[in-house]
């Protein structure tokens, strides 16, 4: 895998680790970042080095997306690891963590191994499995999380299903912590959310949609936080979606509890009204909340109360979306729109660019212990070069994903990926040369 | 003396073309259009009381009743309305046949659409189903009830019944009582009656009330006595049997005691109060037979009669639009 060295010159470097945002150049050799030249002084290189003129474009670490669903193994017509990897590359995402709710479930090291081998054969972006926290994701007994971790699972989660058994959750947190394994948990009270497809309120009421109150999230989060206090174990809260649970989170942090939290780009970009006339592409789990919830989430992201942003990429083919709203599958694809949607928040002046980039690079890397996510000498050369100002119109039909269910369909965003590098190799080039 | 039935030409002149290709929601209409539709329906009431009820406004047109949920009343009402206007009517209940084979709503609709019907009357258990279907077919779609969302022809026929009983709707106080949360009838009636100037209250236990119902432009009350005090119209809603088993209300008899309409509670309403129910009734649950069967106060039979006339008016108006195309 000997690649010629690449010099990316004349770029705007944004590195959340050092906090540097300014002109510079970057030398890539042997899959690593060999040199970072900050400031206008060019890096001197020999003439055999491939030179890419960034022309002032943004160069930042490749995105790390901790919450991606594919259909492989089990539902390949939805999405394969390859189609997801292609979508990731096109979106500037260089590492994806696939959710364990595949068929079979990733509750066995062999399944984790299968995914890692497939990813190696595909050879595009880094693919890491997340292990199932409980056997079969049933919430009854712990999965072999130690073995899953050894097999390469970067964290464990029960995916979309909350663990309702508090005793099991307590044991899981304590057990995982002693092995240094991060537990992610999606807080949702199963009784309050039963049958629900929207957030309770005037709008869902008028549409006649079965709905859940935000309290469903707050209640389960409060329980989880109490268990964190009890065990002292780390917890990654999977997708905070509203203002009320943010308050719970802030209180827990004030007490010094070891909690980190994610939010999906969908909940930062849309509110319940986007459901409009029963648009199933906006049927999500957790459901879209109110505009004040969305603004609170953005605010929390800007202040690092939300540490990490995920795409919550969830492919669903037409036959699962072209249905009445309550029958349609939840979820939106998001790998290709994650970066443009984040940059749009920057252009709208809602959050600082550095924090937005950090939330999809350094923060997730640190959360699960990856070496990527920074522009530093010796770090993996996982990079994205992006025309930060370029306006784009999202046409779901043109997305790389096998499933086209994008909540962003028809949206205008600002920020276009020009090139994506993984381990120093070009895995996507908008000019078509990849 | 029976009123002279209107001639075909007279009906035709009243049948203004429908404002849109489909009839999915009462908010598709403005108050003037509603008044025109109700006037047209009035003329069909007279026609329906004659021995010869047949017109040819929909002659040659095909109407398909596509009912994914069972409904004797609404389906036969649409069927009669279509037949009396001269349409060929086909009834389909895909519950039993194709859906179990995995065919989706859209597949069924596209298949039927290929048979070139003119009007598709749809009832489905999911909110928004009629709207979804209307985006995928080339014929007109009439919403005959979509989940917990809307039942627009029911609201029109209720408005017609009220207008005939009181001579107006504007300024009346209408109390809609019972399971508002799960009721498409309530949603359509709230939208239509408030549009027509009525003062609308919704009454029921909090477990059967939608969140933020007060923001619908209505007054909400959990007390039956307070809710129907001074009301001109008390509209009772059906409580589905499966919702009475303890999850939403403790029991049938407790529900009847606290929210069922009987003489005692009705006494607090306005003098001359009229009682309505979209049917089918759970006697002794949401309404006492004593009230339901009292023709002095009950409009329930009128509602059924107005149902056919109102649906004829809707179908005739949709056909007038088709004729103009």
XYZ file of C-alpha atoms in Angstrom:
759
model
C 0.000 0.000 0.000
C 2.762 2.373 -0.816
C 1.214 5.621 -1.965
C 3.112 8.586 -3.312
C 3.210 11.394 -0.769
C 0.587 14.133 -1.191
C 0.930 17.785 -0.351
C -2.338 19.633 0.139
C -1.331 23.232 -0.161
C -3.053 26.549 0.125
C -5.812 25.243 2.409
C -7.736 26.671 5.315
C -6.826 24.257 8.088
C -9.344 23.698 10.838
C -8.042 21.496 13.625
C -10.135 21.090 16.752
C -7.271 19.549 18.719
C -4.960 22.536 18.484
C -7.758 25.015 17.905
C -6.012 26.267 14.800
C -8.156 27.838 12.064
C -6.056 29.486 9.381
C -4.080 29.093 6.209
C -1.728 26.196 5.865
C -0.584 23.075 4.114
C -0.467 19.443 5.020
C 1.876 16.673 3.923
C 0.598 13.117 3.800
C 2.970 10.169 3.663
C 2.461 6.449 4.285
C -1.140 6.958 5.345
C -0.206 9.407 8.069
C -0.041 13.134 8.404
C 3.703 13.705 7.960
C 3.750 17.435 8.455
C 1.377 20.250 9.208
C 2.404 23.677 7.964
C 0.447 26.347 9.721
C 0.565 29.858 8.340
C 1.417 31.140 4.897
C 4.912 29.611 4.816
C 4.808 26.706 2.338
C 6.124 23.251 3.179
C 9.202 22.473 1.069
C 8.831 19.151 -0.679
C 10.609 17.235 -3.406
C 9.096 17.429 -6.907
C 7.853 13.794 -6.891
C 5.239 14.675 -4.273
C 1.706 14.923 -5.665
C 0.538 18.451 -5.082
C -3.117 19.351 -4.558
C -3.942 23.030 -4.560
C -6.809 23.497 -2.127
C -7.437 26.985 -3.404
C -8.404 28.161 0.061
C -10.856 25.330 0.690
C -11.476 23.986 4.203
C -9.254 21.081 5.195
C -10.242 19.335 8.400
C -10.080 15.845 9.876
C -12.401 13.363 8.196
C -15.703 12.972 9.984
C -16.294 10.175 12.482
C -19.918 9.111 12.572
C -20.799 7.049 15.623
C -24.321 6.099 14.575
C -24.769 4.495 11.193
C -27.107 1.732 10.144
C -26.500 -0.376 7.108
C -28.458 -3.393 5.985
C -25.491 -5.733 5.999
C -25.752 -8.410 7.122
C -29.448 -9.151 6.774
C -31.168 -6.439 4.754
C -28.794 -5.771 1.877
C -31.469 -4.239 -0.398
C -31.581 -1.323 2.083
C -27.888 -0.647 2.221
C -24.703 -2.652 2.038
C -21.468 -1.880 3.810
C -20.135 -0.873 0.415
C -22.959 1.510 -0.467
C -22.740 3.012 3.023
C -18.971 3.379 2.652
C -19.407 5.092 -0.716
C -21.984 7.449 0.785
C -19.657 8.152 3.689
C -16.738 8.913 1.387
C -18.919 11.254 -0.663
C -19.937 13.010 2.540
C -16.444 13.460 3.927
C -17.044 10.813 6.589
C -13.919 8.703 7.008
C -14.975 6.481 9.920
C -18.373 4.970 10.527
C -19.592 2.938 13.460
C -22.323 0.544 12.423
C -25.152 -0.233 14.788
C -25.580 -3.786 16.092
C -29.227 -4.198 15.031
C -28.280 -6.147 11.942
C -29.519 -9.631 11.169
C -27.849 -11.478 12.815
C -27.328 -9.012 15.632
C -23.744 -8.035 16.450
C -23.829 -9.861 19.757
C -21.262 -12.427 18.671
C -17.592 -11.709 17.918
C -17.980 -13.583 14.608
C -20.425 -10.989 13.300
C -18.118 -8.161 14.344
C -15.306 -9.973 12.584
C -17.433 -10.373 9.444
C -18.079 -6.651 9.301
C -14.423 -5.772 9.812
C -13.365 -8.179 7.067
C -15.996 -6.866 4.644
C -14.869 -3.324 5.352
C -11.248 -4.268 4.760
C -12.170 -5.824 1.398
C -14.167 -2.767 0.371
C -11.252 -0.575 1.350
C -12.954 2.805 1.351
C -13.586 4.268 4.785
C -12.932 2.859 8.247
C -15.833 0.772 9.446
C -16.131 -0.162 13.094
C -18.889 -2.235 14.619
C -20.758 -1.251 17.760
C -21.538 -4.330 19.791
C -24.927 -5.272 21.178
C -25.153 -4.431 24.867
C -27.620 -7.228 25.507
C -27.980 -10.609 23.928
C -30.016 -10.323 20.740
C -30.743 -6.717 21.783
C -33.543 -8.273 23.802
C -32.703 -6.417 26.977
C -32.751 -9.623 29.033
C -29.128 -10.505 29.605
C -25.723 -9.005 28.870
C -24.078 -9.843 25.580
C -20.445 -10.969 25.592
C -19.299 -7.401 25.575
C -15.743 -8.202 26.618
C -15.286 -10.505 23.653
C -17.081 -8.072 21.359
C -14.715 -5.355 22.488
C -11.712 -7.564 21.809
C -13.154 -8.346 18.369
C -13.109 -4.656 17.503
C -16.412 -3.214 18.699
C -15.665 0.374 19.694
C -18.610 0.672 22.064
C -21.735 -1.239 23.019
C -25.327 -0.127 22.641
C -28.817 -1.524 22.546
C -29.409 0.481 19.335
C -32.953 1.856 19.131
C -34.287 -0.168 22.030
C -33.965 1.143 25.532
C -32.929 -1.271 28.250
C -35.934 -1.169 30.522
C -34.605 -3.467 33.221
C -32.866 -1.071 35.584
C -31.006 -3.817 37.356
C -29.563 -5.071 34.086
C -28.635 -1.538 33.090
C -26.834 -1.008 36.375
C -24.863 -4.226 35.967
C -24.081 -3.464 32.349
C -22.681 -0.046 33.220
C -20.546 -1.405 36.041
C -19.304 -4.408 34.080
C -18.506 -2.474 30.913
C -16.675 0.192 32.840
C -14.225 -2.239 34.425
C -13.257 -3.377 30.919
C -12.982 0.200 29.661
C -15.925 -0.228 27.330
C -18.200 2.713 26.601
C -21.933 2.025 26.875
C -24.272 4.038 24.689
C -27.924 4.103 25.588
C -30.915 5.623 23.911
C -33.216 7.015 26.589
C -36.866 6.339 25.820
C -39.526 5.159 28.210
C -41.014 2.156 26.400
C -44.513 2.668 27.746
C -44.820 6.347 26.946
C -43.398 5.785 23.476
C -45.453 2.678 22.657
C -47.070 3.106 19.261
C -45.931 6.700 19.005
C -44.792 8.232 15.708
C -44.557 11.917 16.608
C -44.017 14.321 19.481
C -47.086 15.151 21.528
C -48.354 18.654 20.959
C -50.711 20.771 18.973
C -49.332 19.745 15.600
C -49.382 15.965 16.095
C -52.810 16.354 17.699
C -54.180 18.080 14.641
C -52.664 15.492 12.326
C -54.185 12.730 14.443
C -50.841 10.999 14.919
C -50.132 8.808 17.954
C -47.601 10.830 19.900
C -45.228 10.695 22.849
C -44.321 13.436 25.294
C -40.703 14.593 25.598
C -40.936 13.306 29.157
C -40.474 9.803 27.723
C -36.864 10.764 27.023
C -36.353 12.715 30.239
C -37.629 9.922 32.472
C -35.313 7.286 31.041
C -32.369 9.677 30.990
C -32.904 10.544 34.647
C -32.863 6.846 35.482
C -29.678 6.337 33.506
C -28.028 9.293 35.200
C -29.004 7.935 38.610
C -27.351 4.637 37.653
C -24.245 6.480 36.493
C -24.120 8.151 39.885
C -24.548 4.766 41.537
C -21.895 2.924 39.548
C -19.510 5.700 38.619
C -19.398 4.213 35.127
C -19.233 6.198 31.922
C -22.313 6.606 29.761
C -22.765 7.925 26.252
C -26.312 9.221 25.891
C -27.502 8.267 22.439
C -29.328 11.168 20.825
C -30.656 13.842 23.104
C -33.482 15.436 21.171
C -35.143 18.081 23.332
C -34.636 20.868 25.839
C -35.951 19.119 28.971
C -33.457 16.213 28.875
C -30.694 18.762 28.283
C -31.482 20.182 31.706
C -31.129 16.725 33.245
C -27.820 16.351 31.462
C -26.556 19.725 32.668
C -27.398 18.845 36.269
C -25.551 15.549 35.950
C -22.486 17.270 34.523
C -22.583 19.828 37.299
C -22.332 16.922 39.726
C -19.310 15.691 37.814
C -20.895 12.526 36.431
C -18.926 10.948 33.549
C -21.534 11.469 30.842
C -21.185 12.389 27.197
C -24.056 13.053 24.867
C -24.804 12.915 21.173
C -27.438 14.583 19.050
C -28.435 13.727 15.518
C -28.021 16.237 12.732
C -31.720 15.723 11.971
C -32.817 17.085 15.323
C -30.456 20.024 14.847
C -31.915 20.764 11.406
C -35.638 20.028 11.530
C -38.626 20.426 13.801
C -41.986 18.677 14.049
C -43.583 20.979 11.474
C -41.316 19.508 8.803
C -43.586 16.466 8.905
C -46.006 18.751 7.069
C -48.488 16.717 5.091
C -47.364 13.365 6.529
C -43.861 13.401 5.008
C -42.503 10.009 5.992
C -38.890 11.032 5.269
C -39.266 13.155 8.420
C -40.551 10.264 10.482
C -37.636 9.735 12.822
C -36.843 8.009 16.065
C -36.769 9.902 18.384
C -39.466 11.917 16.624
C -38.814 15.490 15.557
C -39.430 17.935 18.391
C -40.512 21.561 18.580
C -38.520 24.491 17.215
C -37.605 25.599 20.740
C -36.187 22.131 21.368
C -34.156 22.388 18.178
C -32.747 25.775 19.144
C -31.917 24.492 22.629
C -30.037 21.575 21.082
C -28.004 23.889 18.848
C -27.232 26.070 21.815
C -26.131 23.028 23.815
C -23.970 21.894 20.928
C -22.318 25.308 20.729
C -21.582 25.153 24.467
C -20.265 21.555 24.285
C -23.123 20.264 26.423
C -23.841 18.104 23.413
C -20.425 16.603 22.729
C -20.992 14.718 19.519
C -23.149 15.004 16.419
C -24.149 11.845 14.554
C -25.853 11.383 11.222
C -28.210 8.702 12.586
C -27.993 7.291 9.087
C -30.933 4.884 8.781
C -31.640 3.665 5.276
C -35.204 2.640 4.450
C -36.184 1.723 0.909
C -39.217 3.179 -0.851
C -41.446 0.271 0.109
C -40.856 1.054 3.769
C -41.375 4.796 3.384
C -44.133 5.075 0.768
C -46.736 4.125 3.352
C -49.152 5.899 5.650
C -47.139 7.805 8.265
C -47.829 5.464 11.173
C -46.873 2.406 9.115
C -43.689 3.836 7.585
C -40.239 2.938 8.867
C -38.522 5.644 10.904
C -35.187 7.168 9.985
C -33.339 9.198 7.409
C -30.143 8.557 5.503
C -27.567 11.122 6.505
C -23.968 10.229 5.698
C -23.770 12.521 2.702
C -25.603 15.439 4.260
C -23.970 15.483 7.710
C -21.146 17.875 6.885
C -23.133 20.267 4.638
C -25.920 20.413 7.235
C -23.425 21.217 9.993
C -21.748 23.854 7.861
C -25.171 25.339 7.223
C -25.556 25.819 10.986
C -22.233 27.670 10.863
C -23.343 29.851 7.944
C -26.557 30.662 9.776
C -24.387 31.905 12.637
C -25.831 29.416 15.103
C -22.621 27.760 16.304
C -18.864 28.323 15.940
C -17.246 26.429 13.092
C -14.529 24.941 15.303
C -17.071 23.450 17.720
C -19.169 22.035 14.898
C -16.116 20.349 13.373
C -14.979 19.102 16.752
C -18.358 17.464 17.351
C -17.893 15.205 14.325
C -14.139 14.632 14.546
C -12.157 14.961 17.757
C -15.069 14.488 20.146
C -16.248 11.139 18.761
C -12.616 9.990 18.339
C -11.910 10.631 22.002
C -15.220 9.119 23.100
C -14.427 5.734 21.596
C -10.640 5.898 21.536
C -9.750 6.415 17.888
C -6.477 8.036 16.858
C -8.079 10.032 14.058
C -10.023 13.273 14.318
C -7.107 15.714 14.353
C -4.599 17.417 12.088
C -1.421 16.437 13.858
C 1.854 14.948 12.848
C 1.582 11.171 13.055
C -2.220 11.071 13.068
C -4.000 8.980 10.420
C -4.376 10.930 7.181
C -8.178 10.844 7.299
C -9.129 14.184 5.835
C -11.852 16.069 4.094
C -11.385 18.993 1.743
C -14.521 21.052 1.465
C -15.767 24.139 -0.362
C -17.299 25.672 2.686
C -19.350 28.338 0.903
C -20.649 26.320 -2.052
C -24.457 26.163 -2.123
C -25.949 22.762 -2.795
C -29.474 21.507 -3.329
C -30.108 18.058 -1.903
C -31.843 15.764 -4.354
C -32.476 12.480 -2.569
C -32.556 10.577 -5.856
C -28.937 11.599 -6.486
C -27.609 10.338 -3.155
C -25.134 7.459 -3.190
C -26.975 5.444 -0.542
C -29.028 2.543 -1.819
C -32.016 3.959 0.048
C -33.014 7.526 -0.797
C -34.984 8.409 2.329
C -33.335 11.726 3.125
C -35.121 14.184 5.358
C -32.970 16.789 3.596
C -34.550 16.066 0.203
C -35.197 19.406 -1.466
C -33.223 21.361 1.150
C -30.650 23.976 0.269
C -27.449 23.577 2.237
C -24.109 25.330 2.104
C -20.857 23.369 1.947
C -19.758 20.851 -0.667
C -17.244 18.053 -0.150
C -14.457 18.267 -2.720
C -12.161 15.413 -1.697
C -12.050 12.765 0.985
C -8.868 10.985 2.105
C -8.653 7.822 4.150
C -5.209 6.738 5.331
C -3.783 9.125 2.773
C -5.697 7.640 -0.162
C -8.232 9.658 -2.129
C -11.544 7.826 -1.623
C -13.733 10.550 -3.042
C -13.058 13.312 -5.524
C -15.956 15.498 -6.620
C -14.085 16.107 -9.866
C -14.603 12.431 -10.582
C -10.976 11.335 -10.495
C -11.284 8.979 -7.533
C -97.268 19.061 1.348
C -94.046 17.588 0.167
C -91.663 20.040 -1.317
C -91.358 19.879 -5.022
C -88.211 17.994 -5.849
C -85.654 19.971 -7.781
C -85.247 19.280 -11.423
C -81.985 18.031 -12.766
C -81.243 21.369 -14.330
C -81.760 23.158 -11.076
C -79.407 20.807 -9.249
C -76.925 21.113 -12.051
C -76.979 24.871 -11.771
C -76.286 24.625 -8.054
C -73.504 22.095 -8.390
C -70.582 24.475 -8.475
C -67.309 22.812 -9.382
C -65.392 21.629 -6.349
C -62.434 23.885 -5.424
C -59.908 21.077 -5.701
C -59.650 17.702 -7.356
C -59.823 15.883 -4.048
C -61.819 16.268 -0.871
C -59.425 15.358 1.915
C -60.058 17.836 4.691
C -62.657 20.399 5.666
C -59.951 23.041 5.530
C -59.939 22.571 1.733
C -63.163 24.644 1.816
C -63.960 28.234 2.758
C -67.212 29.273 4.477
C -68.851 30.392 1.231
C -68.077 27.093 -0.431
C -69.423 25.243 2.587
C -72.674 27.221 2.419
C -73.003 26.424 -1.303
C -72.376 22.735 -0.650
C -74.946 22.663 2.147
C -77.494 24.413 -0.121
C -76.896 21.799 -2.754
C -77.238 19.049 -0.151
C -80.578 20.561 0.917
C -81.900 20.092 -2.585
C -80.872 16.459 -2.468
C -82.704 16.008 0.834
C -85.911 16.874 -0.984
C -85.021 14.580 -3.850
C -84.260 11.679 -1.525
C -87.729 11.927 0.008
C -89.371 11.306 -3.336
C -90.225 7.891 -4.721
C -88.012 8.472 -7.753
C -84.593 9.424 -6.486
C -82.446 8.860 -9.509
C -80.443 11.564 -11.282
C -77.860 11.277 -14.002
C -75.261 13.812 -12.833
C -72.685 11.047 -12.479
C -73.922 8.959 -15.403
C -71.085 6.981 -16.915
C -68.812 7.790 -13.991
C -67.294 5.061 -11.846
C -67.034 5.415 -8.093
C -64.975 2.985 -6.058
C -65.556 2.676 -2.336
C -62.222 1.571 -0.939
C -62.750 0.767 2.718
C -59.749 -0.598 4.571
C -61.730 -0.268 7.798
C -65.171 -1.753 8.183
C -68.020 0.728 8.062
C -71.607 -0.131 7.277
C -72.937 3.359 7.664
C -70.475 5.495 5.744
C -69.940 2.952 3.014
C -73.647 2.460 2.303
C -74.161 6.209 2.499
C -71.550 6.804 -0.200
C -72.865 3.873 -2.196
C -76.423 5.209 -2.194
C -75.206 8.718 -2.936
C -73.265 7.504 -5.948
C -76.081 5.330 -7.238
C -78.705 8.024 -6.864
C -76.555 10.276 -8.997
C -76.267 7.605 -11.658
C -72.678 6.439 -11.061
C -71.493 2.871 -11.272
C -70.426 1.994 -7.746
C -68.009 -0.727 -6.742
C -67.312 -1.599 -3.106
C -63.914 -2.917 -2.131
C -62.791 -4.066 1.290
C -59.133 -4.932 0.835
C -58.723 -5.840 4.477
C -59.516 -9.431 3.800
C -57.894 -9.936 0.436
C -54.781 -8.288 -0.890
C -53.348 -6.552 2.168
C -52.623 -9.828 3.858
C -50.585 -10.772 0.804
C -48.311 -7.835 1.505
C -49.762 -5.382 -0.966
C -49.436 -1.821 0.271
C -51.992 0.940 0.238
C -50.214 2.506 -2.705
C -50.113 -0.751 -4.664
C -53.839 -1.226 -4.169
C -54.581 2.347 -5.146
C -52.395 2.242 -8.234
C -54.026 -1.015 -9.300
C -57.495 0.451 -8.901
C -56.428 3.670 -10.579
C -55.442 1.694 -13.660
C -59.086 0.627 -13.939
C -59.883 4.296 -14.621
C -62.352 5.151 -11.876
C -63.474 8.776 -11.610
C -63.807 8.977 -7.857
C -62.130 6.928 -5.168
C -63.761 7.088 -1.738
C -61.233 5.943 0.836
C -61.343 4.970 4.452
C -58.134 3.847 6.115
C -56.958 3.350 9.662
C -53.891 5.584 9.283
C -53.911 9.351 9.571
C -52.856 10.899 6.266
C -53.680 7.803 4.206
C -56.152 9.631 1.936
C -53.658 12.404 1.319
C -50.914 9.909 0.484
C -53.203 8.099 -1.903
C -54.303 11.303 -3.617
C -50.676 11.952 -4.567
C -50.436 8.648 -6.400
C -53.649 8.428 -8.414
C -55.149 10.402 -11.290
C -58.787 10.249 -10.160
C -60.514 12.301 -7.473
C -60.083 11.081 -3.911
C -62.682 11.594 -1.195
C -61.558 11.060 2.377
C -64.128 8.913 4.146
C -62.045 8.839 7.327
C -58.264 8.610 7.751
C -57.137 7.284 11.094
C -57.546 9.865 13.807
C -57.185 12.766 11.416
C -60.297 13.779 9.497
C -63.745 12.675 8.401
C -64.782 15.698 6.349
C -68.113 14.481 4.959
C -69.229 13.668 8.502
C -68.524 17.249 9.556
C -70.460 18.575 6.559
C -73.468 16.408 7.296
C -73.320 17.431 10.943
C -73.238 21.075 9.879
C -76.218 20.501 7.625
C -78.155 18.794 10.429
C -77.405 21.690 12.779
C -78.282 24.310 10.177
C -81.623 22.648 9.459
C -82.448 22.378 13.172
C -81.447 25.916 14.130
C -81.519 27.809 10.860
C -77.917 28.887 11.482
C -74.562 27.747 12.833
C -72.961 31.097 13.559
C -73.149 31.919 17.255
C -74.286 28.489 18.456
C -72.471 26.765 21.284
C -71.522 23.202 20.371
C -70.088 20.808 22.951
C -68.187 17.869 21.464
C -67.929 15.247 24.184
C -66.077 12.016 24.812
C -63.068 10.452 23.150
C -61.746 13.528 21.379
C -58.200 12.137 21.291
C -58.946 9.277 18.923
C -61.750 10.959 17.003
C -61.448 12.113 13.401
C -65.078 13.231 13.653
C -64.105 15.640 16.426
C -61.163 17.055 14.465
C -63.221 17.696 11.338
C -66.092 19.149 13.323
C -63.869 21.459 15.349
C -62.322 22.803 12.151
C -65.598 23.208 10.275
C -67.803 24.515 13.066
C -65.271 27.081 14.241
C -64.874 28.164 10.605
C -68.643 28.657 10.424
C -68.695 30.806 13.554
C -69.836 28.359 16.211
C -68.406 28.433 19.710
C -66.964 24.990 20.191
C -66.152 23.220 23.417
C -64.506 19.863 23.774
C -65.312 17.815 26.843
C -63.871 14.573 28.129
C -61.495 12.967 30.591
C -57.885 14.160 30.212
C -56.833 10.693 29.059
C -59.031 11.118 25.994
C -58.037 14.702 25.173
C -55.325 15.615 22.667
C -52.335 17.575 23.959
C -52.664 21.337 23.562
C -56.313 20.998 22.531
C -56.960 24.492 23.832
C -54.852 25.788 20.956
C -57.377 24.444 18.460
C -59.523 27.506 19.051
C -61.900 25.679 21.380
C -62.656 25.697 25.081
C -61.652 22.474 26.757
C -63.326 21.068 29.834
C -62.981 17.846 31.759
C -66.313 18.284 33.487
C -69.362 17.122 31.582
C -71.682 19.400 33.514
C -69.545 22.481 32.975
C -68.837 21.537 29.377
C -72.439 21.247 28.265
C -73.799 24.066 30.368
C -75.742 26.350 28.064
C -74.805 24.355 24.954
C -77.155 24.465 21.971
C -75.775 21.261 20.536
C -74.245 18.326 22.399
C -72.319 16.085 20.066
C -71.378 12.770 21.633
C -68.471 10.716 20.324
C -68.187 6.985 20.178
C -65.872 5.387 22.724
C -64.173 2.388 21.149
C -64.715 -0.669 23.299
C -61.027 -1.559 23.388
C -60.307 1.809 25.000
C -62.515 1.131 27.999
C -60.558 -1.726 29.510
C -58.775 0.254 32.165
C -56.021 1.925 30.197
C -57.796 5.191 29.433
C -60.837 5.022 31.659
C -61.386 2.565 34.515
C -64.604 0.982 33.326
C -67.663 1.373 31.175
C -69.951 2.085 34.062
C -67.651 4.696 35.550
C -67.353 6.361 32.168
C -71.110 6.448 31.767
C -71.522 7.854 35.250
C -69.051 10.676 34.707
C -69.112 11.414 30.974
C -72.134 9.581 29.561
C -74.990 11.788 28.393
C -78.193 11.293 30.308
C -81.206 13.445 31.138
C -79.671 14.738 34.314
C -76.564 16.118 32.668
C -78.492 17.361 29.654
C -80.704 19.447 31.903
C -77.891 21.970 32.249
C -77.742 22.590 28.511
C -79.596 25.354 26.741
C -83.362 25.062 26.357
C -83.975 23.526 22.963
C -80.660 21.664 23.004
C -80.174 19.061 20.283
C -78.106 15.914 20.709
C -75.982 14.375 17.989
C -73.907 11.215 17.577
C -71.972 10.080 14.516
C -72.885 6.452 15.207
C -72.707 3.639 15.840
C -73.729 4.341 19.430
C -72.655 2.500 22.555
C -75.891 2.827 24.444
C -75.327 3.035 28.159
C -71.675 3.975 27.659
C -71.488 7.412 26.115
C -75.216 8.001 25.723
C -78.372 6.912 27.485
C -81.033 5.398 25.211
C -83.559 7.644 26.829
C -81.799 10.654 25.285
C -80.713 9.032 22.043
C -84.238 7.932 21.143
C -86.034 11.117 22.122
C -86.919 12.662 18.790
C -87.547 16.001 20.493
C -83.863 16.370 21.250
C -82.036 13.788 19.147
C -80.784 14.664 15.683
C -79.209 11.263 15.250
C -81.675 9.996 12.625
C -81.443 13.304 10.763
C -77.674 12.921 10.656
C -77.983 9.631 8.814
C -80.436 11.111 6.305
C -78.243 14.186 5.810
C -75.310 11.867 5.259
C -76.614 10.629 1.939
C -77.633 14.103 0.762
C -74.318 15.641 1.809
C -72.306 12.955 0.050
C -74.433 13.447 -3.060
C -73.558 17.140 -2.924
C -69.850 16.384 -2.589
C -69.896 13.826 -5.399
C -71.961 16.083 -7.673
C -69.531 18.960 -7.106
C -66.514 16.793 -7.785
C -68.245 15.523 -10.946
C -68.965 19.104 -12.001
C -65.253 19.765 -11.755
C -64.508 16.646 -13.785
C -67.079 17.741 -16.395
C -65.384 21.120 -16.703
C -61.968 19.635 -17.347
